[in-house]
Coordinates of C-alpha atoms in Angstrom, one line a residue:
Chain I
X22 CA -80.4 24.8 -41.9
X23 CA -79.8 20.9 -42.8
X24 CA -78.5 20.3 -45.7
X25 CA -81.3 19.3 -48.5
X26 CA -80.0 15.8 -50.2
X27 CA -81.9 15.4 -53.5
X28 CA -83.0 12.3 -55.8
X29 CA -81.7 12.4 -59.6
X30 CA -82.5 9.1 -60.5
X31 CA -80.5 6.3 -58.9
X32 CA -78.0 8.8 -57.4
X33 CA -78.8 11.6 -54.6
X34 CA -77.2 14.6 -54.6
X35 CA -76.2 17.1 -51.5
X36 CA -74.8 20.1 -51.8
X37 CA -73.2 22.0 -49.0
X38 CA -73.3 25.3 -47.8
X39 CA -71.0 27.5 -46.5
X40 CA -71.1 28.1 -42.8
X41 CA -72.0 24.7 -41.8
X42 CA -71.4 23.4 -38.5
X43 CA -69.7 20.4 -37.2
X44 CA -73.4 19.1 -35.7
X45 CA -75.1 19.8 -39.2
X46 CA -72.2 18.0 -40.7
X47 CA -72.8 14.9 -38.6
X48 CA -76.5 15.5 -39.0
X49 CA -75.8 15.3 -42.9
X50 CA -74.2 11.8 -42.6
X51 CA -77.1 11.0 -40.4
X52 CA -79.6 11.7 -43.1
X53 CA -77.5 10.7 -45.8
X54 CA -76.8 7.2 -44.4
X55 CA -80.6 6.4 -43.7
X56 CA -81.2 8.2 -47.4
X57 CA -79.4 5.3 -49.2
X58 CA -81.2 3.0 -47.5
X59 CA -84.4 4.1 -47.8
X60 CA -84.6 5.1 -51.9
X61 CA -81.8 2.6 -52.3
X62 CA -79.8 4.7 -53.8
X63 CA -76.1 3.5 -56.3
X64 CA -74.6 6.7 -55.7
X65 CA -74.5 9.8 -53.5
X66 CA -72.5 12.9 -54.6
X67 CA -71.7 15.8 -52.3
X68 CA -70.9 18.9 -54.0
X69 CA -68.8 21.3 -52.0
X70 CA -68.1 24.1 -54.5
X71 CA -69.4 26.6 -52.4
X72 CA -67.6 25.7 -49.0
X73 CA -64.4 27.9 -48.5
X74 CA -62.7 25.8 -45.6
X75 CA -62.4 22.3 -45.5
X76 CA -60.7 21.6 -42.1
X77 CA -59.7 18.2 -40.6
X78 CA -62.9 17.4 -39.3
X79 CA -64.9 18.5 -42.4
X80 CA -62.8 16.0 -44.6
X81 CA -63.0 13.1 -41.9
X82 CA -66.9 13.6 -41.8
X83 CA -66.7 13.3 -45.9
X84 CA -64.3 10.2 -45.9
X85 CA -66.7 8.3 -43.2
X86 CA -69.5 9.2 -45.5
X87 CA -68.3 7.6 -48.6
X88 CA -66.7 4.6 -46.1
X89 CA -70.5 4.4 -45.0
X90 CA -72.1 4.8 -48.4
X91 CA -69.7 2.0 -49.8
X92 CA -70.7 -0.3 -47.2
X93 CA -73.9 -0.1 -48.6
X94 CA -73.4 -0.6 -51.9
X95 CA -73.6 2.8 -53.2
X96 CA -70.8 5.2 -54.0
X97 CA -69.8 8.9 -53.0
X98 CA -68.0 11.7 -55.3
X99 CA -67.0 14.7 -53.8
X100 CA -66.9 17.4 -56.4
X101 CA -66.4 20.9 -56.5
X102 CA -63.2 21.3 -53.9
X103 CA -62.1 24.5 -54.7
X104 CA -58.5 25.3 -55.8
X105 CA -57.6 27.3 -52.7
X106 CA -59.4 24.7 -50.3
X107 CA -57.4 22.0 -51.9
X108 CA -54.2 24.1 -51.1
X109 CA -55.3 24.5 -47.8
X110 CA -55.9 20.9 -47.1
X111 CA -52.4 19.5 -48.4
X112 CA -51.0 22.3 -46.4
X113 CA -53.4 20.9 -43.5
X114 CA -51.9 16.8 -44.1
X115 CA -55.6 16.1 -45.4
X116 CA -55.9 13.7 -48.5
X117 CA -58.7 12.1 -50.1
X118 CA -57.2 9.3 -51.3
X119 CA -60.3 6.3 -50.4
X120 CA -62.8 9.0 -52.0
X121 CA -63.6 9.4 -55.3
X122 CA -63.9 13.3 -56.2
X123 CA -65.0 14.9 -59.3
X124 CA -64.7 19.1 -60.5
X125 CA -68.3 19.0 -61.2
X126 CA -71.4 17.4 -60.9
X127 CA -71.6 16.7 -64.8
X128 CA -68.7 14.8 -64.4
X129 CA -69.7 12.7 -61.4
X130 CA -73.0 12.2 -62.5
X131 CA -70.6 10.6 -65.7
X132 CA -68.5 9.0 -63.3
X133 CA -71.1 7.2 -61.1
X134 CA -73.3 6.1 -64.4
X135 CA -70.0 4.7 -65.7
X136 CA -69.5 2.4 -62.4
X137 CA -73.3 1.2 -62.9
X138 CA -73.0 0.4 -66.1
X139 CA -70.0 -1.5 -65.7
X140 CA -71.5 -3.3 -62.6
X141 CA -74.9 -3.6 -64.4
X142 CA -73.1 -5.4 -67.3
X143 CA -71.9 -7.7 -65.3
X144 CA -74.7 -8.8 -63.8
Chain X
X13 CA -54.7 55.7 -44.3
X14 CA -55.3 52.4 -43.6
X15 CA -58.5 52.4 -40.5
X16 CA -57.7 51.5 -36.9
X17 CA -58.8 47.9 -36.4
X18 CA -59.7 46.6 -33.2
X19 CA -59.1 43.4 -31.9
X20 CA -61.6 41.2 -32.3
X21 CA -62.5 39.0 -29.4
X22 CA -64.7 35.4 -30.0
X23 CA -65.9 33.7 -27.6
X24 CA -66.1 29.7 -28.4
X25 CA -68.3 27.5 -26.5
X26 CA -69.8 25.5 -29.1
X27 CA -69.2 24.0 -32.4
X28 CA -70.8 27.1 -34.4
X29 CA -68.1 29.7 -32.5
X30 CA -65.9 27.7 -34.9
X31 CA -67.6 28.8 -37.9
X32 CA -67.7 32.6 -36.5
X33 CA -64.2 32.8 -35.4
X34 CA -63.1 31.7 -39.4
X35 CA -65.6 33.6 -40.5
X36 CA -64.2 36.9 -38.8
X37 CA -60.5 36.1 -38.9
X38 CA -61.1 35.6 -43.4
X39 CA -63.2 39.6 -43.1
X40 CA -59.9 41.1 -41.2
X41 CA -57.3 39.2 -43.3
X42 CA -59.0 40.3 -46.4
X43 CA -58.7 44.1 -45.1
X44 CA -55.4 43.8 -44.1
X45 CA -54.3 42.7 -47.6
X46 CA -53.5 38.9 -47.8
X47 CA -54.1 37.0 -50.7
X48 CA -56.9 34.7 -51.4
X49 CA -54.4 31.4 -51.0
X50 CA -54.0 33.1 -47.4
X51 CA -57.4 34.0 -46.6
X52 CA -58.4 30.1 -46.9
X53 CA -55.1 28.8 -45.2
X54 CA -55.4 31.7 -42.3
X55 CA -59.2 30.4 -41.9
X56 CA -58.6 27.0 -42.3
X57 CA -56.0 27.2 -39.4
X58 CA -58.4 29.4 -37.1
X59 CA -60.8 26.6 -37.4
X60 CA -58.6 23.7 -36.3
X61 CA -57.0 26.0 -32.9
X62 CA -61.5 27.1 -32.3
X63 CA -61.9 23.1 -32.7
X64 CA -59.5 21.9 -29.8
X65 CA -61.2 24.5 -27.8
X66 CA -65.0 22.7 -28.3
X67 CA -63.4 19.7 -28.1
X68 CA -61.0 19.3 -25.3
X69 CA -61.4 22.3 -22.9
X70 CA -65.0 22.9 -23.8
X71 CA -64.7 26.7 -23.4
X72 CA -62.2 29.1 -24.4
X73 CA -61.3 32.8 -26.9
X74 CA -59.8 33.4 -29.5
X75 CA -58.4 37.1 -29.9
X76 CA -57.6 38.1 -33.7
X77 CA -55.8 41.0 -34.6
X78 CA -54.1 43.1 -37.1
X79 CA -50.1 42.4 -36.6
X80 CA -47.6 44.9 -37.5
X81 CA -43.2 44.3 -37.4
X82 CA -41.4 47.0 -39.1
X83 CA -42.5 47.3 -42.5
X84 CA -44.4 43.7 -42.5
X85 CA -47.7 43.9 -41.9
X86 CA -50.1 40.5 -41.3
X87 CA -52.3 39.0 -38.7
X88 CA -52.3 37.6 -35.3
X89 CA -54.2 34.6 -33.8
X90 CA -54.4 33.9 -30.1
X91 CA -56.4 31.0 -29.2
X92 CA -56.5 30.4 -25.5
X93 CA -58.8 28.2 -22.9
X94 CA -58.4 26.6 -19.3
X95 CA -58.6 23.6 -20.3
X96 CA -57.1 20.7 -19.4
X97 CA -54.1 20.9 -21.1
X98 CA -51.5 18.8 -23.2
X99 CA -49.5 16.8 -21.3
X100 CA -46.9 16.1 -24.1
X101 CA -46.7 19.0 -26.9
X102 CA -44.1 17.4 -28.9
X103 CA -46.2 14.9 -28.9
X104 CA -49.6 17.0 -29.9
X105 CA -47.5 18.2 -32.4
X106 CA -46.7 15.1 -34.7
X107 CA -48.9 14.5 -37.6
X108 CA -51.3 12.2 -37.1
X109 CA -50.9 11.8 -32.8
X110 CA -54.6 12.3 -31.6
X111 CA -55.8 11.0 -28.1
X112 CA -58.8 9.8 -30.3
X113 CA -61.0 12.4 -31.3
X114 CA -59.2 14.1 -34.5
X115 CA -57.5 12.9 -37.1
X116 CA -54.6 14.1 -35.1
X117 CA -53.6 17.3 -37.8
X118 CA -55.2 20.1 -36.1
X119 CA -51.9 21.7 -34.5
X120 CA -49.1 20.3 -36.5
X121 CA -51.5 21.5 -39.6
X122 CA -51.9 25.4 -38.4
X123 CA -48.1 25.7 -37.7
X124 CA -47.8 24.8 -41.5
X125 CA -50.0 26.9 -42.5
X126 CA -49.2 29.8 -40.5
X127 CA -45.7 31.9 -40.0
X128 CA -45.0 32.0 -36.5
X129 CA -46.6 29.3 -34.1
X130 CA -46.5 29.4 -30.7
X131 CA -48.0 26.9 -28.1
X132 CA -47.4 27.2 -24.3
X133 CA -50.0 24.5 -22.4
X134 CA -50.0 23.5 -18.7
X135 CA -51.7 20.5 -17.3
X136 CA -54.5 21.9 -15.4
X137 CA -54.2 25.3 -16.5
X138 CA -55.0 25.5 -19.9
X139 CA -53.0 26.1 -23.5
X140 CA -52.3 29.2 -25.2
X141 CA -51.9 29.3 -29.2
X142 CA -49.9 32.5 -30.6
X143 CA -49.8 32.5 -34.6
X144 CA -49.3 34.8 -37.0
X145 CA -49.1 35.2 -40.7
X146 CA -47.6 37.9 -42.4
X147 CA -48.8 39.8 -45.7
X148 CA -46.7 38.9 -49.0

């Protein structure tokens, strides 16, 4: 069950599903990674809304994504962490702090188009 | 009258035993009562114990059951492998320590989130993780 990463114009978009295993996790980054290099993609969003647990290794695999992503060139939004998951990961020690996150995909869609037009502009 | 549960016993050998053993440990929790707050924290701690298992005895069980003390009622989590062992728990038990394949939150993580945390580990025998949370 990989996770299927999809093309909305400059930006692709994965969304999670619950269950997923630390292999598939890896295997997402994988993908993801040769995905932006490939359709050359400005932004990648990962939606997690439907993931109840986010443990330690979950959010490291999500930060070294967006570390990745940024390296070339393109940026990542997280959205969608549920209320309880967020709970559970300050309980946990987790934060997020390098990556950008967003409640849904509207607004990181917004949030990412905002960032290319101000880098656009200044080109 | 609340049902008899059984103990429920998973195995974890590999990475997907992770996902099982939360997966089970949310279905009692949620039949014993807790709150939704609780189920995520009681499966987010299950996963990080089921984790250092895979990663650093490679085999191992986890044993969850209904906990009962007096009036309280709540849940038990026994995570145990032969494993290799810590050699310093104080040490496996700071935020942020890791001997380089976690982010070094696992342990210190699941006591916070749990009530009661336990953790008895001997070099060459293995490590035993008691926890329990109780119903509010």
């Amino acid at each position: 069950m990989p996770v299927p990463i999809l093309k909305q114009g400059a930006f692709l978009i994965a969304c999670i599903q619950p269950g997923l295993s630390d292999h598939q996790l890896l295997m997402l980054e994988d993908h993801l990674s040769g995905e932006v290099e490939r359709s050359r993609a400005e932004g990648v969003i990962i939606d997690v809304s439907a993931l109840d647990v986010m443990d330690s290794f979950a959010t490291r695999t999500l930060r070294s994504i967006s570390q990745t992503t940024r390296l070339r060139g393109a940026r990542t939004v997280v959205v969608g962490i549920q209320p309880d998951v967020a709970f559970a990961m300050i309980q946990l020690g987790l934060t997020m702090d390098d990556v950008s996150t967003a409640l849904d995909l509207e607004e990181a869609i917004a949030t990412l188009a905002a960032g290319r037009a101000k880098r656009h502009g200044r080109g | 009258m609340a049902v008899a549960e059984e103990d429920i016993h998973v195995p974890i050998d590999r990475d997907v035993d992770v996902v099982t053993a939360r997966e089970k440990g949310r279905e009692l929790a949620s039949r014993l009562g807790f709150s939704r707050t609780d189920l995520t924290l009681i499966a987010t701690a299950i996963s990080e114990v089921a984790r250092n298992i895979v990663v650093y005895a490679g085999h191992g069980e986890l044993v969850i059951s209904p906990a009962q003390q007096g009036e309280r009622c709540g849940i038990a989590i026994l995570a145990r492998d032969q494993g290799p062992g810590i050699p310093d728990i104080g040490k496996a038990m700071l935020d942020g320590f890791s001997t380089g394949k976690s982010l070094g939150l696992g342990l210190p993580g699941a006591r916070r989130m749990m009530d009661e945390f336990e953790i008895n580990s001997t070099v060459g025998a293995g490590t035993t993780v008691a926890m329990r949370k109780w119903v509010r």
